[in-house]
Structure formats: C-alpha cells, structure tokens
Coordinates of C-alpha atoms and ligand atoms in Angstrom, one line a residue:
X163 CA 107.5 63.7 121.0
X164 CA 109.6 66.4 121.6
X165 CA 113.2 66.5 120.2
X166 CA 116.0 67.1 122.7
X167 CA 118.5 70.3 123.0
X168 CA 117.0 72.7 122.0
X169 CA 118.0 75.3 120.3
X170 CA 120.4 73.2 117.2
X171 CA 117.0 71.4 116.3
X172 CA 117.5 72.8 113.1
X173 CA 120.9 72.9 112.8
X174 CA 121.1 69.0 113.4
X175 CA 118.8 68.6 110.8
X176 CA 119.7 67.3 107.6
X177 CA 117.7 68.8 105.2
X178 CA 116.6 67.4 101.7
X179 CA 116.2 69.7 99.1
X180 CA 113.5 69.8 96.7
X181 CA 111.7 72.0 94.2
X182 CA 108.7 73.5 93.8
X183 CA 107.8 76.2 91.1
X184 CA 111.4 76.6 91.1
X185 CA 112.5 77.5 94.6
X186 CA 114.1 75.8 97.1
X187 CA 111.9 74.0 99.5
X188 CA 113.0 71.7 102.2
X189 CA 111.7 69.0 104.2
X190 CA 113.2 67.5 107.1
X191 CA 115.3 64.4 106.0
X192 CA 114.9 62.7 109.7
X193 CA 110.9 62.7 109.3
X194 CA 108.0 62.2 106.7
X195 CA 106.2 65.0 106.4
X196 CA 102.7 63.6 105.6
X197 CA 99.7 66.0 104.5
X198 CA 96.6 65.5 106.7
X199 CA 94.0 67.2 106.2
X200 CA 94.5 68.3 102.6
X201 CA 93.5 71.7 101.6
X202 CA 90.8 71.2 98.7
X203 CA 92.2 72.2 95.5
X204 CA 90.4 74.3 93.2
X205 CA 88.5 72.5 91.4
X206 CA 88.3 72.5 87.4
X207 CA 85.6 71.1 85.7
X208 CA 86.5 70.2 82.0
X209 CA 83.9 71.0 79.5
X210 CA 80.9 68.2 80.3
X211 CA 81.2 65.4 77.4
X212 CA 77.4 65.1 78.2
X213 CA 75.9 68.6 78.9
X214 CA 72.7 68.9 80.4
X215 CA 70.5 71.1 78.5
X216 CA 71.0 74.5 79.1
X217 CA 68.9 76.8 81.2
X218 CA 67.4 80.1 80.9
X219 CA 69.8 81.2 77.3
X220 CA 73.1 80.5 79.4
X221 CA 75.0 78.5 77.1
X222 CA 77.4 76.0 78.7
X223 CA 81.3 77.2 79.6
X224 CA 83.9 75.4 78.3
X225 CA 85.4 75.6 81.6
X226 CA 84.8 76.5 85.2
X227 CA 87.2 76.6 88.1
X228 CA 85.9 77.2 91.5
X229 CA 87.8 78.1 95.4
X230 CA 86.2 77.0 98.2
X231 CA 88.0 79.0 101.0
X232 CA 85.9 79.0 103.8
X233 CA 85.9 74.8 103.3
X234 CA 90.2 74.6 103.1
X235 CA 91.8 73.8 106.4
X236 CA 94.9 76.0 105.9
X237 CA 92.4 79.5 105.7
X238 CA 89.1 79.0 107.1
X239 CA 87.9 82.0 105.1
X240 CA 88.8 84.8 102.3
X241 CA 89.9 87.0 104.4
X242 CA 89.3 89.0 108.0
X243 CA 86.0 91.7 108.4
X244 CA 85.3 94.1 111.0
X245 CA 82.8 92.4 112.7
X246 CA 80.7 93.9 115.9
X247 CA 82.9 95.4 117.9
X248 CA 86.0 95.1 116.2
X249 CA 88.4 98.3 116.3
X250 CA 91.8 98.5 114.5
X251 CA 93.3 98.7 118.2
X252 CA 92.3 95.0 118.5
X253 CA 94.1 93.9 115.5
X254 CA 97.1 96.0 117.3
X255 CA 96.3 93.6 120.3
X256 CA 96.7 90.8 118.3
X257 CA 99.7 91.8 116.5
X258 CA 101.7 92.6 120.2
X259 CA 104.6 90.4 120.8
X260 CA 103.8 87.6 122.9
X261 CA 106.0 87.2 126.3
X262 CA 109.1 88.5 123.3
X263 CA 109.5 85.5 121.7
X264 CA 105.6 84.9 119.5
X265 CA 105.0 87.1 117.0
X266 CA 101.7 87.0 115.2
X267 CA 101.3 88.3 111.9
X268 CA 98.8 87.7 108.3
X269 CA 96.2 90.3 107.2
X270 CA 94.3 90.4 110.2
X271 CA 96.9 91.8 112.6
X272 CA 97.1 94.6 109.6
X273 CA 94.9 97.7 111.7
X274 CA 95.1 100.2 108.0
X275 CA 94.4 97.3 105.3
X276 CA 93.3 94.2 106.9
X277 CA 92.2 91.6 104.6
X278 CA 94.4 92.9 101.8
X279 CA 98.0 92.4 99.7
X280 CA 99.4 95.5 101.3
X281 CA 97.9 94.7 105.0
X282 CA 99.7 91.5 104.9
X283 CA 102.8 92.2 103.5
X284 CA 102.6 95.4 106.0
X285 CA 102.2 93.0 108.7
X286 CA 105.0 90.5 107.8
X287 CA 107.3 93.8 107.9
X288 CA 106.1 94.8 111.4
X289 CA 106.8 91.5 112.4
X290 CA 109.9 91.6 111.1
X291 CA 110.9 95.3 112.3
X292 CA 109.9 93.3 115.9
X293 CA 112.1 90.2 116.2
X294 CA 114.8 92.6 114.8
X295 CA 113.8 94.6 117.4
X296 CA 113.8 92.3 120.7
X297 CA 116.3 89.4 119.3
X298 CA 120.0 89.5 118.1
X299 CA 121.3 88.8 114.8
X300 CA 121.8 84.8 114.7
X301 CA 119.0 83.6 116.1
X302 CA 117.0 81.0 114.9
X303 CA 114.0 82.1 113.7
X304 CA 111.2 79.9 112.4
X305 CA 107.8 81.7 110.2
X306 CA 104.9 79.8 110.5
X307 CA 103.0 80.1 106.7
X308 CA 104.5 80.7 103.4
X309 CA 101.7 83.5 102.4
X310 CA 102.6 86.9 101.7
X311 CA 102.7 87.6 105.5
X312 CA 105.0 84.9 106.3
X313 CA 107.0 85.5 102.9
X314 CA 107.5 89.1 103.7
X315 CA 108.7 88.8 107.4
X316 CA 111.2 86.2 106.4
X317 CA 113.0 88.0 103.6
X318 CA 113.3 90.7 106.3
X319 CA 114.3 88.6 108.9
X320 CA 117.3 86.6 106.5
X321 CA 118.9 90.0 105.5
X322 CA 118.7 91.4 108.7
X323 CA 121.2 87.9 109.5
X324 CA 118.7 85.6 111.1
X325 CA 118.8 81.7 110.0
X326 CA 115.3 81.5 109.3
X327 CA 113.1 78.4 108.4
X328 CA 109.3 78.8 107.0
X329 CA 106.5 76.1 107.5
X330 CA 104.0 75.7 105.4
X331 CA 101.2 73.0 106.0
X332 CA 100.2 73.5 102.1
X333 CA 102.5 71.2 99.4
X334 CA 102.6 75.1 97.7
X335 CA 103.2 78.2 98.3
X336 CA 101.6 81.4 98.8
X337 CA 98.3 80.7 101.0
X338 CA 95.6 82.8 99.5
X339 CA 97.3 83.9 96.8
X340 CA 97.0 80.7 94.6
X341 CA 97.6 81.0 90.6
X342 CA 96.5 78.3 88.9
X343 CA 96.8 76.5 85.3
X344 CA 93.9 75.3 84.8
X345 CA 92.5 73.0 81.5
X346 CA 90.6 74.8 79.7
X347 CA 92.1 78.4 80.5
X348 CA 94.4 79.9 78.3
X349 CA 95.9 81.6 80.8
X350 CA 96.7 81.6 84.7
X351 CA 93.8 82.6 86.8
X352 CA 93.8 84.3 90.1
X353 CA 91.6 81.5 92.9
X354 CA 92.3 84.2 95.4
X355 CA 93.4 87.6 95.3
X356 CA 93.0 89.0 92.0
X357 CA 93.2 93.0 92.2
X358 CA 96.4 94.9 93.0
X359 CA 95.1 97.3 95.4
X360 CA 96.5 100.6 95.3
X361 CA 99.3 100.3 98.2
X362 CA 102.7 101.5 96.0
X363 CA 105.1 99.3 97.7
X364 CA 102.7 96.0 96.2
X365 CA 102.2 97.6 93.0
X366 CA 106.0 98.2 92.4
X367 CA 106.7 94.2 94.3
X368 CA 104.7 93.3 91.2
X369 CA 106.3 95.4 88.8
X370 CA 109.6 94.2 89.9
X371 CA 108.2 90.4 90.0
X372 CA 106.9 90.8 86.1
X373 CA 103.6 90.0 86.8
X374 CA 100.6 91.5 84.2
X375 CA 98.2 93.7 85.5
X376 CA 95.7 96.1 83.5
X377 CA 94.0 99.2 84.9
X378 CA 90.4 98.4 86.7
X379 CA 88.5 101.3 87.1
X380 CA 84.9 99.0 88.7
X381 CA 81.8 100.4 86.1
X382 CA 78.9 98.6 87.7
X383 CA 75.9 97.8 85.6
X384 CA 72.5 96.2 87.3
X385 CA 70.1 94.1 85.6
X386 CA 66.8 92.7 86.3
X387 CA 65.9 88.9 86.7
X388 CA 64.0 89.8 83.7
X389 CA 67.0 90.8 81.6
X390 CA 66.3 94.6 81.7
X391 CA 69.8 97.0 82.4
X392 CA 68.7 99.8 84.7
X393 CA 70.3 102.6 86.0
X394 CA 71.4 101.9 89.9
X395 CA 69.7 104.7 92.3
X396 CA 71.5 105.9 95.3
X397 CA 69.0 104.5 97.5
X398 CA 70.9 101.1 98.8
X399 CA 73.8 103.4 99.8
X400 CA 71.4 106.1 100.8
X401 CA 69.6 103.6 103.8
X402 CA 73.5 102.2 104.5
X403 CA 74.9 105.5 105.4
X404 CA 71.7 107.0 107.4
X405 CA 72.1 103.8 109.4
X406 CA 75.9 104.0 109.8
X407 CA 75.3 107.7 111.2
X408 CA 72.7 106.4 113.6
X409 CA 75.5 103.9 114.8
X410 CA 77.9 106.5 115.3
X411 CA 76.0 108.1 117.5
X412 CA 75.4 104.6 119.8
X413 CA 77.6 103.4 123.0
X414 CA 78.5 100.3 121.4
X415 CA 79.2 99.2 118.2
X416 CA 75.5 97.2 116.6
X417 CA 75.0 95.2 113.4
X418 CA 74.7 96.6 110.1
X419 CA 71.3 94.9 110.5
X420 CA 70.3 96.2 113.8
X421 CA 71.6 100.0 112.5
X422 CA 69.4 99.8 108.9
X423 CA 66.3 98.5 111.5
X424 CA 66.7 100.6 113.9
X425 CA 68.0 103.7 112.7
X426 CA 64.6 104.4 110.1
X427 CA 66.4 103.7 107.2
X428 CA 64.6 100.4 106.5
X429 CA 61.7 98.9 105.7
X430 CA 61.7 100.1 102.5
X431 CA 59.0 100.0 100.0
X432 CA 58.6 96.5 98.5
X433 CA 56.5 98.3 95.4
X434 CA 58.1 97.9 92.1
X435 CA 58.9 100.9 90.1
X436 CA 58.2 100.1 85.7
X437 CA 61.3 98.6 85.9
X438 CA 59.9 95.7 88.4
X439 CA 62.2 96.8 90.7
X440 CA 61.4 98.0 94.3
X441 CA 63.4 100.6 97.0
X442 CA 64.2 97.5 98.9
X443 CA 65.0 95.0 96.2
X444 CA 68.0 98.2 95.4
X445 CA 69.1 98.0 98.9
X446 CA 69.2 94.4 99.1
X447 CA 71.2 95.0 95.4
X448 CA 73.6 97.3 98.0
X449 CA 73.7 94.6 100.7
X450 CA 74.4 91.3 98.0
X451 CA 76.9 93.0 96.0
X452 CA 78.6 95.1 97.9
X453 CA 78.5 94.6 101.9
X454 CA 78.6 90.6 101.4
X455 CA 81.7 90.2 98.5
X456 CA 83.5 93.2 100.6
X457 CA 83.5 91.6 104.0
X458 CA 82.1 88.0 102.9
X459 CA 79.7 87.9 106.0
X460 CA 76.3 88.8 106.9
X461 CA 74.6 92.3 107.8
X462 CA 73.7 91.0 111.4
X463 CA 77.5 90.2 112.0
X464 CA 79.3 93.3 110.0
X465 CA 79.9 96.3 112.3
X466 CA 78.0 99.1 111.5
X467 CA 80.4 101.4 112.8
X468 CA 83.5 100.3 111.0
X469 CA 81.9 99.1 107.4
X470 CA 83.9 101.0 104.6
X471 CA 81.1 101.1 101.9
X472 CA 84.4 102.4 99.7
X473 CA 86.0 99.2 100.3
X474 CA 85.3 97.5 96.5
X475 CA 86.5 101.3 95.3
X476 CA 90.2 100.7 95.7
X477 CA 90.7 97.4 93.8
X478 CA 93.6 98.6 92.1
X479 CA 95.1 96.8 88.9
X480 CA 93.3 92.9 88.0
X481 CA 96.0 90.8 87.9
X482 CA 96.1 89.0 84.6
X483 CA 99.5 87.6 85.0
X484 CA 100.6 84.9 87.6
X485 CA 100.6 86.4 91.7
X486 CA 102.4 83.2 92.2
X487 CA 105.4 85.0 90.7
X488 CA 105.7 87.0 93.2
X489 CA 106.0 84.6 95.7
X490 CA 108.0 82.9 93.8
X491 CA 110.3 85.5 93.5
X492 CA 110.3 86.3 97.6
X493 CA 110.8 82.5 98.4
X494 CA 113.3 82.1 96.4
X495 CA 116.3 82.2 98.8
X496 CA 114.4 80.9 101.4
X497 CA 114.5 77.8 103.3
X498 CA 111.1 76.5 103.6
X499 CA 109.3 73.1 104.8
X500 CA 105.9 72.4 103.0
X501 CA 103.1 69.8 103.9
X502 CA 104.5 70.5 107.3
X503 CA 101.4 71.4 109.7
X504 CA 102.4 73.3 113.1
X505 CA 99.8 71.7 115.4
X506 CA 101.2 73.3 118.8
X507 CA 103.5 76.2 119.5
X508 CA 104.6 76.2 123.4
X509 CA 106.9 79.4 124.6
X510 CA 108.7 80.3 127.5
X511 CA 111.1 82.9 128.3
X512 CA 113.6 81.6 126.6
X513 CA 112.4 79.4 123.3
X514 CA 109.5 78.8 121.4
X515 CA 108.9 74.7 120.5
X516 CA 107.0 74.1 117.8
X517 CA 105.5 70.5 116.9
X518 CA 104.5 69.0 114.0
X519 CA 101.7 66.9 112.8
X520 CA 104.4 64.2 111.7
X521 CA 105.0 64.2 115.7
X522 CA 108.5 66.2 114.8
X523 CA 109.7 68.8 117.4
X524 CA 111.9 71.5 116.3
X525 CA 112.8 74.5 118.9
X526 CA 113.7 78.1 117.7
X527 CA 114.6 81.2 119.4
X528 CA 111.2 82.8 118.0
X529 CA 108.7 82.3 116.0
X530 CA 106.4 84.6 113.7
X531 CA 103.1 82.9 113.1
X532 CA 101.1 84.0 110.2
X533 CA 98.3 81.3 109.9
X534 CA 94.8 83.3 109.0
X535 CA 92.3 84.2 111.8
X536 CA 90.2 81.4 110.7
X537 CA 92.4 79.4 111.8
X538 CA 93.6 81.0 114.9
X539 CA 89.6 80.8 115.7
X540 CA 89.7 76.9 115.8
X541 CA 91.7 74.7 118.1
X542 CA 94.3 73.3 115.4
X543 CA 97.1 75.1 116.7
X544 CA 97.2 74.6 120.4
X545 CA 99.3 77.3 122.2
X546 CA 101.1 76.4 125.6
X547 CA 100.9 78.4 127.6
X548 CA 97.7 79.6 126.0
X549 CA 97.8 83.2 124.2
X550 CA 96.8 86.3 126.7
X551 CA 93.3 87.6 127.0
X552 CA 93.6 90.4 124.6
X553 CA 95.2 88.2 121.8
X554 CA 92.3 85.5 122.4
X555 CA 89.9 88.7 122.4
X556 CA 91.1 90.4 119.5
X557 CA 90.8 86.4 117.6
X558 CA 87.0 85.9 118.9
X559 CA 85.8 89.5 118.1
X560 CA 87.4 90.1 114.4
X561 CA 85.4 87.9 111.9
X562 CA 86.5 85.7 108.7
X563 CA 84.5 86.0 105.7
X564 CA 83.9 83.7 103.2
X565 CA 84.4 84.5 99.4
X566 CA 84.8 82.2 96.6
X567 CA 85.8 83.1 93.2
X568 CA 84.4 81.2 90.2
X569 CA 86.1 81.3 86.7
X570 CA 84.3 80.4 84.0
X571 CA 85.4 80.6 80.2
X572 CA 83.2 80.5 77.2
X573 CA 82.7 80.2 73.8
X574 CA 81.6 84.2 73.1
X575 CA 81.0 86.4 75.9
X576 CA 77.3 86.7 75.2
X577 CA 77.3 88.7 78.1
X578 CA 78.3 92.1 76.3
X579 CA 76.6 94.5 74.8
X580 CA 78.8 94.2 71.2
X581 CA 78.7 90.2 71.4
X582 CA 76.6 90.0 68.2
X583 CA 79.8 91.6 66.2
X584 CA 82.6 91.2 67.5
X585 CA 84.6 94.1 68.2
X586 CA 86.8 93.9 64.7
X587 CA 83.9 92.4 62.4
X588 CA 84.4 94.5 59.5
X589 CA 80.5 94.0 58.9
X590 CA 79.2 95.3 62.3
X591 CA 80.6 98.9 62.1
X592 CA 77.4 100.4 61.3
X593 CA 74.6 99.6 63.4
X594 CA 76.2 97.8 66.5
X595 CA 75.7 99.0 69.7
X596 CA 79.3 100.7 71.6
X597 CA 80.8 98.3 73.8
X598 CA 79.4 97.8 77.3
X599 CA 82.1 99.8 79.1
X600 CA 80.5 97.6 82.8
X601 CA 83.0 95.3 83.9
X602 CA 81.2 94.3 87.1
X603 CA 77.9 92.8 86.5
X604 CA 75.5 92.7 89.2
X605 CA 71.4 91.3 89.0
X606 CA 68.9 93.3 91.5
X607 CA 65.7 91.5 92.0
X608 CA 65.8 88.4 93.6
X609 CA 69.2 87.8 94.4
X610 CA 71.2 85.2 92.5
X611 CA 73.8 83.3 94.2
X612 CA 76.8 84.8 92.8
X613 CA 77.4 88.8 94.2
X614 CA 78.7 90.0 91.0
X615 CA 80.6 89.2 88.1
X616 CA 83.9 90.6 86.8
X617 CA 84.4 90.7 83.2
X618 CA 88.0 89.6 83.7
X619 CA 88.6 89.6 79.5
X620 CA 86.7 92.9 79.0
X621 CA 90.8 94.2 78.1
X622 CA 91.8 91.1 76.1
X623 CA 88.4 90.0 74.3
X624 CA 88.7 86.8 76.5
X625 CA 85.3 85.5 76.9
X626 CA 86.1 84.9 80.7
X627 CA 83.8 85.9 83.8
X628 CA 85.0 85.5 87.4
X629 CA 82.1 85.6 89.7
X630 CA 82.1 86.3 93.6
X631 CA 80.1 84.1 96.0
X632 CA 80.3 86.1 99.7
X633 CA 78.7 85.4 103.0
X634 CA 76.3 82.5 103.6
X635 CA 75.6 81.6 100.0
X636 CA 79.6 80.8 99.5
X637 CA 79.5 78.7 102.5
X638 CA 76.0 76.6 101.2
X639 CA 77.6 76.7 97.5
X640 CA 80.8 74.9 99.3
X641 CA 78.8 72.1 100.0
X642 CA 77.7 71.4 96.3
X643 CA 79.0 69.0 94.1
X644 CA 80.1 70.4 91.1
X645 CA 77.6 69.9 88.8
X646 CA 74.7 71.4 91.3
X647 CA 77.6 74.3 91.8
X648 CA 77.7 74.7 87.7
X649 CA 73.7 74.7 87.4
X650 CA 73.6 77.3 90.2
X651 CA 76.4 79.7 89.0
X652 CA 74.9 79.5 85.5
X653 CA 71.7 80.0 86.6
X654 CA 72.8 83.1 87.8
X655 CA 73.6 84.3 84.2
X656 CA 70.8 83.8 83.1
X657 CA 69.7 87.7 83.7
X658 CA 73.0 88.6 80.8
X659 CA 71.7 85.9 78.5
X660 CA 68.7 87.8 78.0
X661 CA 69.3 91.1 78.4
X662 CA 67.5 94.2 76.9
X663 CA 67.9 97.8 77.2
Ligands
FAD292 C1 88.8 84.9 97.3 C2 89.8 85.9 97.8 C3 89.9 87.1 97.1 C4 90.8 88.1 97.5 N1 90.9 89.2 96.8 C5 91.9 90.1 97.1 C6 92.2 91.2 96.2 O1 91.6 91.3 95.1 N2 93.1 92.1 96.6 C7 93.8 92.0 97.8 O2 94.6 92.8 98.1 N3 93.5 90.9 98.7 C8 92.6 90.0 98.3 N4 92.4 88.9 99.1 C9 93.1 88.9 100.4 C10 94.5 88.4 100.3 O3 94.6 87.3 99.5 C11 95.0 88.1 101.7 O4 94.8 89.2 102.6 C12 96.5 87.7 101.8 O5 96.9 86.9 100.7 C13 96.8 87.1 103.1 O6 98.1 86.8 103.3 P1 98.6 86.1 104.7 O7 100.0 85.8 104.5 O8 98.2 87.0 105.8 O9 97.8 84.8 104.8 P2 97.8 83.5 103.9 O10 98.1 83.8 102.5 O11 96.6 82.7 104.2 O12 99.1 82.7 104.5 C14 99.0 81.9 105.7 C15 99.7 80.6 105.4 O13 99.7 79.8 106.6 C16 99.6 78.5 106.3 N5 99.1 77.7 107.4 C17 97.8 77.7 107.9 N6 97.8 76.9 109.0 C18 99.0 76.4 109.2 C19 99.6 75.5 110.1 N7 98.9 74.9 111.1 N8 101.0 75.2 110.0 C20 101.7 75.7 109.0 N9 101.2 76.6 108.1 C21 99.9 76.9 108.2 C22 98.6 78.5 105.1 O14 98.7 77.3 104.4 C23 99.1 79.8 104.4 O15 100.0 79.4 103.3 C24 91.5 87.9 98.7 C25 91.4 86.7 99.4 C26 90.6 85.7 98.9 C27 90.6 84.4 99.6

C-alpha cells in the first residue's frame, strides 16, 4: 500500500528511537517492522558435553564459530569476482546514476577494489559526491543498507545538509562486516572481513575508530595429507600465468579453466615427486588456496583475463579488535531503520518510492542503494520501472563468491611448530625447534575442505585458527549441520596434527 503525499513520508513519521550497540536507530512508530526472512546468524558451537572421539590427532576445539554467507538473505555471497567477461567499465555501468534519482553503490560498483573495505567505502563516497552532485541541499535522501557502502554515503550525504534515513533489513549493523562475541572466545572475532587492506583512508578510519590491528605479512607453509611440510614450487602459479598470457592474446575473455586447458599449461603430470606430491596436485594447491578463497568461485567461472593472482598479497593489517566499531562510530549520528527490508524501489523523474516488506511506503527525493550484487542478482528487490540494460548487464555478468570463515579456538595450538614448549617455558630453551614463522596454513594433496588456515593468535599466543571455505565446497559445507560442519573442518587438520619436517 502506498502511503500518500509524497515527499513528507518521512517527515510525518513519528519515529521511535531505540538502541543498538549504542547508536541511534529508528523504526517507524506507524508500522511493525517484522524480520522475514532472517539472516542466519553465525553460528557458535559451545564445546560438545559429549565429544565424539576425535579423528586423525585433531583434538577437539573448545569452540567454533562459523558464517554462512552465501546462505544469508541480506548478501548472497562474500563478496563480488570478476567473472567471464567482466571489465571494471561494467561495474562503472552499474554504479551510473539511474534516470538522476537511483544511485547504486556496495563493493561491486567499486571498478579499483571491488569486493573490498576500501572499494566500498570508495563507492559510498562516489555515491555521495553524486546526489550532491545532481540534487540540492534539503532533500530527502533515503540509503538503502547500513554496510560500509551505505554508512559511508550517508555521513557524506548528512554533512553535505541532506535529511537522510538508512534501511537496513538486518536487526544490526554493518552487513559483511559482522564482529561477534562469541562463548567461548575471549575476544571479538571477525565473521566477515578480517584484514585491513592497505587503502590509507580505511587504515587511518580504523585508527581513528580505536580498533586493534597487528601487521600481517601472509608466510604460506604447505603440507602433505601425510603430515609432511614442503617447500611450495612455482609451478601452480607458473601454469596460471602461461594461461593468463594465452587469454590475453584471445577476442573474448575465457575461463580460467578453459585458459589452463587450452593454453598448454595443463595436464600436468599426476606423478608424485618423494614428497608424494605431483605437478598437478601443486597447481590444484594454486587453484584451492589461492584462486577459490580470493574470488570464492570456480576456475570455469573466474575470468582468465582479469584474475589478480596478487589479490591474497595485499591483506593489509588482521583485525584483532572489533570492525563493528567502526560502524559504530559512522552510524552514530545517523538515523537508521533496521529489520526494515526494501522489497521494491519505483522512480520517476521526480521521486523514488520505496516499499517495505511491512507493506509501508515511504517516498524520498533519491535513493542510494547499496544491497550486495547477490542480491541485486535475485528478484527480492523489484525495480519499477526496471533498471536499464547496462545496469541489468553489468549485475548478470559480475559474479558473487562464496567464502565462509570458521573460528575455531583450542586448548594449545598443536598446530605450530614450538607447541611442545611453549614459547616462555624456561625448560624448552635448548632443543626446541624456532617458531613456525607460517601464518597461513595450506594442505596440497588431496584437497581438504577448508582453503587455508590463518593462524589468527600467531601475535598473541592465542591458540585460535580461522579457516577459509571458498567456491563450491563453502556452498556444500552451508548445507551441513553443525556437527557434520565440525567433523569436516577438523578433518581438515588433521595434516597439522601430524606434521613432520
Ligand atoms: C567472509 C568475508 C571475508 C572478507 N574479507 C575481507 C577482508 O579481509 N578485507 C576486505 O577489505 N574485505 C573483505 N571482505 C569484503 C568486505 O566485507 C565487503 O566488501 C564490504 O563489507 C561490503 O560493504 P557493502 O556496504 O558494499 O555491502 P554490505 O556490507 O553487504 O552492506 C549491504 C547492506 O544492505 C543490506 N540489505 C540487503 N538487502 C536489503 C534490503 N532488501 N533492504 C534493506 N537492506 C538490505 C544488508 O543487510 C547489508 O547490511 C570480506 C567479506 C566476507 C563476506
């Protein structure tokens, strides 16, 4: 039901304060703002009362918290990859303003940094820099998503002197930034983004917001199924680059698959080297823990042309503080609605209406709308008149990924090299081995559902892992109930538990 004239929707309004992690949030006094369609929470299993016995060394965590991205509603995915045929000029498409009253925003509209911090709080700024740009001081203003993106563009758009209101389907803040207290952690941990990047204007946001980072410089160690460390070869990136240079040199863009089959670069030999490790178990090693955790998708859908091997290279700081107080800290003055879901946005020349899933109507002079692509790909949001052909392209050509992040805490970090001693046992001075200095722990062989592990307490002492599930394997672990997710996960530690060499 649409609400009548027009543009003082808002106004009218009597709005109920509430609060949430300390900042203002609204709701709309005149309606309930019910919550279909939940996002799924992380999940945090406490330590089992009844453990089943456990497998392959791995001892049992004392607790385990798990995303499941691709499975929430609200995100649909991690984050946006360049699949086939994408360019950056179609994330420009998508980013154009939209008869001058729709502005799309979010990470995927971001043509330098997509699927990053930087690219988008970069993106909430262009957005911004736009409505400043084609309305007038005064305006109503509504911002569709209370992530970074959304966040950004309406701190901009409230100093530049717009009355601006942000929807947010979530009951929280932040999209796919999400800090989390979990039992059993004894501190906040990261469910989404977790590393800094190295874009200055985030890293000093950060500073200025108090949250803890330490420096992250990625040391990469590989181990066998069998529990043997070995060095890692060039040979996975080796076959990846020869086939990205054959796809430079093609008409059209191809798969990362089609380029390593066609190009030469693959097959590779399947005969193990001493080690037990073949040529193309290291460039499946490549593909598993470094194509699928940076893009979260599949060879056969990742352009050839545009995958940034470098990509895992600038992580930045790990976070080891709370994100959340940094959008804490940009919400703050902000008027926001939450559990409020935007399930149509029509425009014309002269308004944008926007409905709700209560039934609510509220019109605004213009609207930024930062929902993710995954979203944008399904039909929740129904656009009237519908978005042009290039937006629409630019949506169905750019891919979502899928990552999940697992965090699991333990008793000792068995996992490093030191573990038997401690790092200040007095008695272990003499004959232990130096610290692992690996903080990402990968397993070539047969690949193991989770991509890679960070040693997120390496700094601390913190027996904690955070483990990456990318691609297909995120989307099939989704599905599991948590204890099949726990036997899986630790099954993939099982490599660390016995390792040699
Ligand atoms: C597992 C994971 C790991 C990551 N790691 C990193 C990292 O280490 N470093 C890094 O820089 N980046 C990382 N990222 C990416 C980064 O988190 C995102 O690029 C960024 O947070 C996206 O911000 P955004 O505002 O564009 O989108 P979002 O944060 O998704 O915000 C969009 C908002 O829109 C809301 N919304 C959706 N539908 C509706 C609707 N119908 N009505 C109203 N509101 C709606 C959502 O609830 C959400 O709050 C990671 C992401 C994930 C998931």
């Amino acid at each position: 039901m649409e609400s009548g004239a027009a543009p003082e929707g808002i106004g009218r309004r009597t709005f109920l304060a509430a609060s949430l992690s300390g900042i203002t949030t609204l709701a709309l006094a005149s309606c309930t703002w019910s919550e279909p369609n939940p996002s799924p929470p992380p999940t945090t299993v406490p330590p089992a009362t009844t453990p089943p016995a456990p497998t392959n060394g791995v001892p049992l965590p004392t607790a385990m918290s798990r995303s499941s991205w691709g499975d929430d509603a609200f995100s649909r995915g991690a984050f946006s990859f360049d699949a086939v045929g994408s360019t950056p000029d179609l994330r420009r498409a998508l980013a154009e303003p939209v008869g001058d009253r729709l502005i799309i925003a979010g990470e995927a509209t971001d043509p330098e940094r997509p699927g990053t911090l930087a690219g988008a709080r970069e993106s909430g700024l262009r957005a911004a820099a736009d409505v400043t740009r084609l309305g007038t001081s005064g305006e109503r203003v509504a911002v569709i998503g209370a992530g970074l993106a959304g966040l950004t563009a309406a701190r901009e758009l409230v100093d530049a002197g717009f009355e601006v209101l942000v929807i947010e389907a979530r009951d929280r803040l932040g999209g796919r930034i999400q800090s989390v207290d979990a039992s059993g952690f004894d501190t906040s941990i990261e469910m989404g983004a977790v590393f800094t990047g190295d874009d200055a204007a985030v890293v000093d946001a950060l500073r200025d917001a108090s949250v803890d980072t330490v420096p992250f410089v990625a040391e990469v160690s590989a181990t066998t199924n069998a529990g043997l460390s070995v060095p890692i070869p060039p040979t996975g990136p080796d076959a990846v680059a020869i086939a990205q240079q054959w796809a430079a040199g093609r008409p059209a863009d191809v798969s990362l698959a089609t380029a390593l089959a066609d190009s030469g670069a693959t097959p590779l030999s399947a005969v193990p080297d001493e080690s037990g490790v073949s040529p193309a178990d290291w460039l499946a090693h490549t593909i598993n823990s470094g194509v699928a955790p940076s893009t979260g998708a599949v060879t056969s859908a990742v352009s050839a042309e545009r995958y940034d091997p470098d990509r895992l290279g600038g992580l930045g700081e790990l976070v080891t503080g709370r994100l959340a107080d940094y959008v804490d800290a940009l919400a703050e003055p902000l008027e926001i609605a939450v559990s409020s879901v935007v399930t149509r946005i029509a425009y014309d020349d002269a308004r944008v209406s926007l409905r709700l899933d209560s039934g609510e109507s509220l019109n605004v002079d213009r609207a930024v709308v930062t929902v993710p692509l995954g979203v944008l790909k399904t039909d929740t949001v129904e656009f009237s008149p519908a978005l042009p052909l290039m937006h629409q392209r630019a949506i169905s050509v750019l891919g979502m990924g899928v990552v999940d992040t697992v965090w699991l805490r333990f008793d000792e970090a068995f996992w490093r090299a030191d573990v038997a001693g401690e790092p200040d046992d007095p008695d272990d001075t003499a004959d232990a081995a130096p610290p692992s200095p690996a903080n990402v722990l990968t397993v070539v062989g047969a690949p193991t559902p989770v991509a890679l592990w960070i040693d997120a307490g390496l700094t601390s002492g913190e027996p904690l892992l955070l483990g990456l599930i990318a691609a297909a394997r995120a989307t099939r672990l989704e599905a599991l109930d948590d204890e099949e997710f726990q036997a899986e996960v630790l099954d993939s530690l099982a490599p660390f538990a016995t390792a040699t060499g």
